[in-house]
CSV table of C-alpha atoms in Angstrom, one decimal:
chain,number,residue,atom,x,y,z
T,1,GLY,CA,-0.2,0.0,0.0
T,2,ALA,CA,1.2,3.6,-0.3
T,3,VAL,CA,3.5,4.7,2.5
T,4,VAL,CA,4.3,8.1,3.6
T,5,SER,CA,7.5,8.4,5.8
T,6,GLN,CA,7.6,11.6,8.2
T,7,HIS,CA,10.6,12.1,10.0
T,8,PRO,CA,11.7,13.1,12.8
T,9,SER,CA,9.1,11.4,14.9
T,10,ARG,CA,9.8,13.2,17.8
T,11,VAL,CA,12.0,16.3,18.3
T,12,ILE,CA,13.1,18.3,21.3
T,13,CYS,CA,14.8,21.7,21.3
T,14,LYS,CA,15.3,25.0,22.8
T,15,SER,CA,13.4,28.0,22.4
T,16,GLY,CA,14.0,30.0,19.2
T,17,THR,CA,15.5,27.3,17.3
T,18,SER,CA,14.1,26.5,13.9
T,19,VAL,CA,12.8,22.6,13.1
T,20,LYS,CA,12.3,20.9,10.0
T,21,ILE,CA,9.8,18.1,9.5
T,22,GLU,CA,9.8,16.2,6.2
T,23,CYS,CA,7.1,14.2,4.6
T,24,ARG,CA,8.0,11.7,2.2
T,25,SER,CA,5.7,9.6,-0.4
T,26,LEU,CA,7.8,6.3,-0.6
T,27,ASP,CA,6.1,4.7,-3.1
T,28,PHE,CA,3.7,7.0,-5.1
T,29,GLN,CA,4.2,10.4,-6.5
T,30,ALA,CA,2.1,13.5,-4.9
T,31,THR,CA,1.1,16.7,-6.5
T,32,THR,CA,-0.3,17.7,-3.4
T,33,MET,CA,0.6,17.2,0.2
T,34,PHE,CA,-1.2,18.6,3.4
T,35,TRP,CA,0.0,19.4,7.0
T,36,TYR,CA,-2.0,19.4,9.9
T,37,ARG,CA,-1.8,20.2,13.5
T,38,GLN,CA,-3.3,18.4,16.5
T,39,PHE,CA,-3.5,19.7,20.0
T,40,PRO,CA,-4.0,16.7,22.4
T,41,LYS,CA,-7.1,14.7,22.3
T,42,GLN,CA,-8.6,16.8,19.9
T,43,SER,CA,-8.9,16.6,16.1
T,44,LEU,CA,-6.6,17.7,13.4
T,45,MET,CA,-6.4,21.2,12.0
T,46,LEU,CA,-5.2,21.7,8.3
T,47,MET,CA,-2.4,24.3,8.5
T,48,ALA,CA,-1.8,24.5,4.9
T,49,THR,CA,-1.7,22.7,1.3
T,50,SER,CA,1.3,22.2,0.1
T,51,ASN,CA,1.4,21.8,-3.8
T,52,GLU,CA,4.3,20.5,-5.9
T,53,GLY,CA,6.6,23.5,-7.3
T,54,SER,CA,4.3,26.2,-6.3
T,55,LYS,CA,3.4,28.5,-3.1
T,56,ALA,CA,1.6,26.3,-0.4
T,57,THR,CA,-1.8,27.7,0.7
T,58,TYR,CA,-2.5,28.4,3.9
T,59,GLU,CA,-5.7,28.1,5.9
T,60,GLN,CA,-7.0,31.3,8.1
T,61,GLY,CA,-5.1,32.0,10.9
T,62,VAL,CA,-2.0,30.0,10.1
T,63,GLU,CA,1.3,32.1,10.2
T,64,LYS,CA,3.0,31.7,6.7
T,65,ASP,CA,6.6,33.1,8.0
T,66,LYS,CA,6.0,30.9,11.1
T,67,PHE,CA,5.5,28.0,9.2
T,68,LEU,CA,7.5,27.5,6.3
T,69,ILE,CA,6.5,24.8,3.3
T,70,ASN,CA,8.3,23.7,0.7
T,71,HIS,CA,7.2,21.2,-1.8
T,72,ALA,CA,10.3,20.8,-4.2
T,73,SER,CA,9.6,17.6,-5.9
T,74,LEU,CA,6.8,15.0,-6.2
T,75,THR,CA,8.0,12.9,-3.4
T,76,LEU,CA,9.1,15.7,-0.6
T,77,SER,CA,7.4,18.2,1.1
T,78,THR,CA,9.0,19.9,4.0
T,79,LEU,CA,7.3,21.9,7.1
T,80,THR,CA,9.9,24.3,9.0
T,81,VAL,CA,8.9,25.6,12.2
T,82,THR,CA,11.0,28.7,12.4
T,83,SER,CA,12.0,30.4,15.5
T,84,ALA,CA,9.9,27.8,17.5
T,85,HIS,CA,8.4,28.8,21.0
T,86,PRO,CA,6.9,26.9,23.6
T,87,GLU,CA,3.6,27.7,22.2
T,88,ASP,CA,4.3,25.7,19.0
T,89,SER,CA,4.7,22.6,20.8
T,90,SER,CA,2.3,20.1,19.1
T,91,PHE,CA,1.8,17.1,16.9
T,92,TYR,CA,2.1,17.8,13.4
T,93,ILE,CA,1.0,15.1,10.7
T,94,CYS,CA,1.3,15.4,6.8
T,95,SER,CA,-0.8,13.6,4.2
T,96,ALA,CA,0.3,12.9,0.3
T,97,VAL,CA,-2.5,12.5,-2.5
T,98,PRO,CA,-1.4,10.2,-4.8
T,99,THR,CA,-1.5,12.0,-8.2
T,100,ASP,CA,-4.5,10.0,-9.4
T,101,SER,CA,-7.1,12.5,-7.4
T,102,ASN,CA,-9.9,9.7,-6.4
T,103,GLN,CA,-7.5,8.2,-4.1
T,104,PRO,CA,-7.7,9.1,-0.4
T,105,GLN,CA,-4.9,10.9,1.4
T,106,HIS,CA,-2.3,8.6,2.8
T,107,PHE,CA,-1.2,9.9,6.3
T,108,GLY,CA,2.5,9.9,7.8
T,109,ASP,CA,3.1,8.9,11.6
T,110,GLY,CA,3.4,12.3,12.9
T,111,THR,CA,6.2,14.3,14.4
T,112,ARG,CA,5.8,15.2,18.5
T,113,LEU,CA,7.3,18.7,18.3
T,114,SER,CA,8.4,19.8,21.9
T,115,ILE,CA,10.2,23.4,22.3
T,116,LEU,CA,11.4,23.8,25.8
C,1,ALA,CA,-19.1,24.5,3.5
C,2,GLN,CA,-18.8,20.4,4.1
C,3,SER,CA,-18.7,19.5,7.9
C,4,VAL,CA,-19.2,16.3,9.6
C,5,THR,CA,-20.3,15.7,12.9
C,6,GLN,CA,-19.2,13.0,15.4
C,7,LEU,CA,-21.9,12.0,18.0
C,8,GLY,CA,-19.8,11.2,21.3
C,9,SER,CA,-16.7,11.8,22.3
C,10,HIS,CA,-16.0,8.8,23.8
C,11,VAL,CA,-17.6,5.1,23.5
C,12,SER,CA,-17.5,2.2,25.6
C,13,VAL,CA,-17.9,-1.0,25.0
C,14,SER,CA,-16.9,-4.6,26.2
C,15,GLU,CA,-15.0,-6.8,24.4
C,16,GLY,CA,-17.4,-9.2,22.0
C,17,ALA,CA,-20.1,-6.4,21.7
C,18,LEU,CA,-21.1,-4.1,18.7
C,19,VAL,CA,-19.5,-1.2,17.9
C,20,LEU,CA,-21.3,1.6,16.6
C,21,LEU,CA,-19.4,5.2,16.0
C,22,ARG,CA,-21.8,7.9,14.9
C,23,CYS,CA,-20.8,10.6,12.1
C,24,ASN,CA,-23.7,13.1,10.4
C,25,TYR,CA,-22.2,15.1,7.5
C,26,SER,CA,-23.4,18.3,5.9
C,27,SER,CA,-23.0,18.5,2.2
C,28,SER,CA,-24.6,20.1,-0.6
C,29,VAL,CA,-23.6,17.7,-3.3
C,30,PRO,CA,-22.6,14.0,-3.1
C,31,PRO,CA,-19.9,13.6,-0.7
C,32,TYR,CA,-16.7,11.5,-0.4
C,33,LEU,CA,-16.7,10.2,3.1
C,34,PHE,CA,-14.1,8.6,5.1
C,35,TRP,CA,-13.4,6.8,8.5
C,36,TYR,CA,-9.8,6.9,10.0
C,37,VAL,CA,-8.4,5.2,13.0
C,38,GLN,CA,-5.5,7.2,15.1
C,39,TYR,CA,-3.8,4.6,17.3
C,40,PRO,CA,-1.3,7.2,20.4
C,41,ASN,CA,1.3,8.7,18.5
C,42,GLN,CA,0.4,8.1,15.2
C,43,GLY,CA,-0.6,9.3,12.1
C,44,LEU,CA,-4.3,8.2,10.6
C,45,GLN,CA,-5.1,5.1,9.2
C,46,LEU,CA,-7.8,4.8,6.4
C,47,LEU,CA,-10.5,2.3,7.6
C,48,LEU,CA,-12.6,2.8,4.7
C,49,LYS,CA,-14.0,5.2,2.0
C,50,TYR,CA,-17.4,6.0,0.1
C,51,THR,CA,-17.0,7.4,-3.1
C,52,SER,CA,-20.7,7.1,-4.6
C,53,ALA,CA,-20.5,3.5,-5.3
C,54,ALA,CA,-22.1,0.9,-3.0
C,55,THR,CA,-23.9,2.5,-0.1
C,56,LEU,CA,-22.5,-0.3,2.3
C,57,VAL,CA,-18.6,-0.2,2.4
C,58,LYS,CA,-16.6,-2.8,3.8
C,59,GLY,CA,-13.1,-1.8,5.4
C,60,ILE,CA,-10.4,-3.3,7.3
C,61,ASN,CA,-10.2,-4.9,10.6
C,62,GLY,CA,-14.0,-5.8,10.4
C,63,PHE,CA,-15.4,-2.6,10.1
C,64,GLU,CA,-18.1,-1.2,7.6
C,65,ALA,CA,-20.1,1.9,7.2
C,66,GLU,CA,-23.2,2.6,5.3
C,67,PHE,CA,-23.9,5.7,3.6
C,68,LYS,CA,-27.6,6.9,4.3
C,69,LYS,CA,-28.3,9.9,1.9
C,70,SER,CA,-31.9,10.5,3.5
C,71,GLU,CA,-30.1,10.4,7.2
C,72,THR,CA,-26.9,12.5,5.9
C,73,SER,CA,-25.2,9.9,8.0
C,74,PHE,CA,-22.1,7.7,7.4
C,75,HIS,CA,-22.1,5.5,10.8
C,76,LEU,CA,-19.2,3.2,11.3
C,77,THR,CA,-20.2,-0.4,13.0
C,78,LYS,CA,-18.4,-3.4,13.8
C,79,PRO,CA,-20.2,-6.6,15.0
C,80,SER,CA,-17.9,-7.6,17.6
C,81,ALA,CA,-15.3,-5.3,19.4
C,82,HIS,CA,-11.7,-6.5,19.9
C,83,MET,CA,-9.3,-4.9,22.7
C,84,SER,CA,-7.3,-3.8,19.6
C,85,ASP,CA,-10.0,-1.8,18.5
C,86,ALA,CA,-9.3,1.1,21.1
C,87,ALA,CA,-8.3,3.7,19.2
C,88,GLU,CA,-9.5,7.4,18.1
C,89,TYR,CA,-11.8,7.3,15.3
C,90,PHE,CA,-12.2,10.2,12.8
C,91,CYS,CA,-15.0,10.6,10.4
C,92,ALA,CA,-14.0,13.0,7.4
C,93,VAL,CA,-15.5,14.5,4.3
C,94,ARG,CA,-14.1,15.7,0.9
C,95,ASP,CA,-15.5,17.8,-1.5
C,96,THR,CA,-15.9,15.8,-5.0
C,97,GLY,CA,-13.4,17.7,-7.5
C,98,PHE,CA,-11.3,19.1,-4.2
C,99,GLN,CA,-8.6,17.3,-1.9
C,100,LYS,CA,-9.1,18.7,1.2
C,101,LEU,CA,-10.7,16.9,4.1
C,102,VAL,CA,-12.5,18.3,6.9
C,103,PHE,CA,-12.5,16.0,10.1
C,104,GLY,CA,-15.1,15.8,12.7
C,105,THR,CA,-13.8,15.8,16.4
C,106,GLY,CA,-12.9,12.4,16.7
C,107,THR,CA,-14.7,9.6,19.1
C,108,ARG,CA,-12.6,7.5,21.3
C,109,LEU,CA,-13.4,3.8,21.6
C,110,LEU,CA,-12.8,2.2,25.0
C,111,VAL,CA,-12.8,-1.4,25.1
C,112,SER,CA,-13.1,-3.4,28.7
C,113,PRO,CA,-12.4,-7.2,28.9
């Protein structure tokens, strides 16, 4: 089946540092990838839609300069949390949509980000 | 805008009992509907999907869901719960022609021995 790899699975870093999270589709090409944020015991909140070769589309209320998204190839999207602060601590999940748009999104295993 | 409502943030069943997780959708056009399961500290795994074919959809791990247009519902069921079914379950809707998913608030399934 379609596999999405997300790395790292967990990261702990100091306040003020930038953190990059990678999302890779391992066995399919994905023109579109999504980035979600999930707070404890809550649902997934869509942050942005990442399209290969173009700028990401951010949801209302999501800071573009805080959460930088790069979708440089059909198998890789990255989310960089810049100058991270404790309130950025969360569980970040990516998903990828195979080029055949009738297929569902396939999710990565998430990244637990903890800012000290 | 599309939306889904999951009734009950928690559902508790005994092992071997029927599982019923409720999902109602709001859509002006025939929707694509999905059920995903999430285990602790993991991403989401697709259980099943409805894409305007058969109204009764069978998924993995013995789960199934029935699309009922008259009730705008897509409830998830399993005849006999297993301890390993304990997890968070999310219903989601996607606009036809668009890729975005809108998730419900989730239902935590608790299975007791």
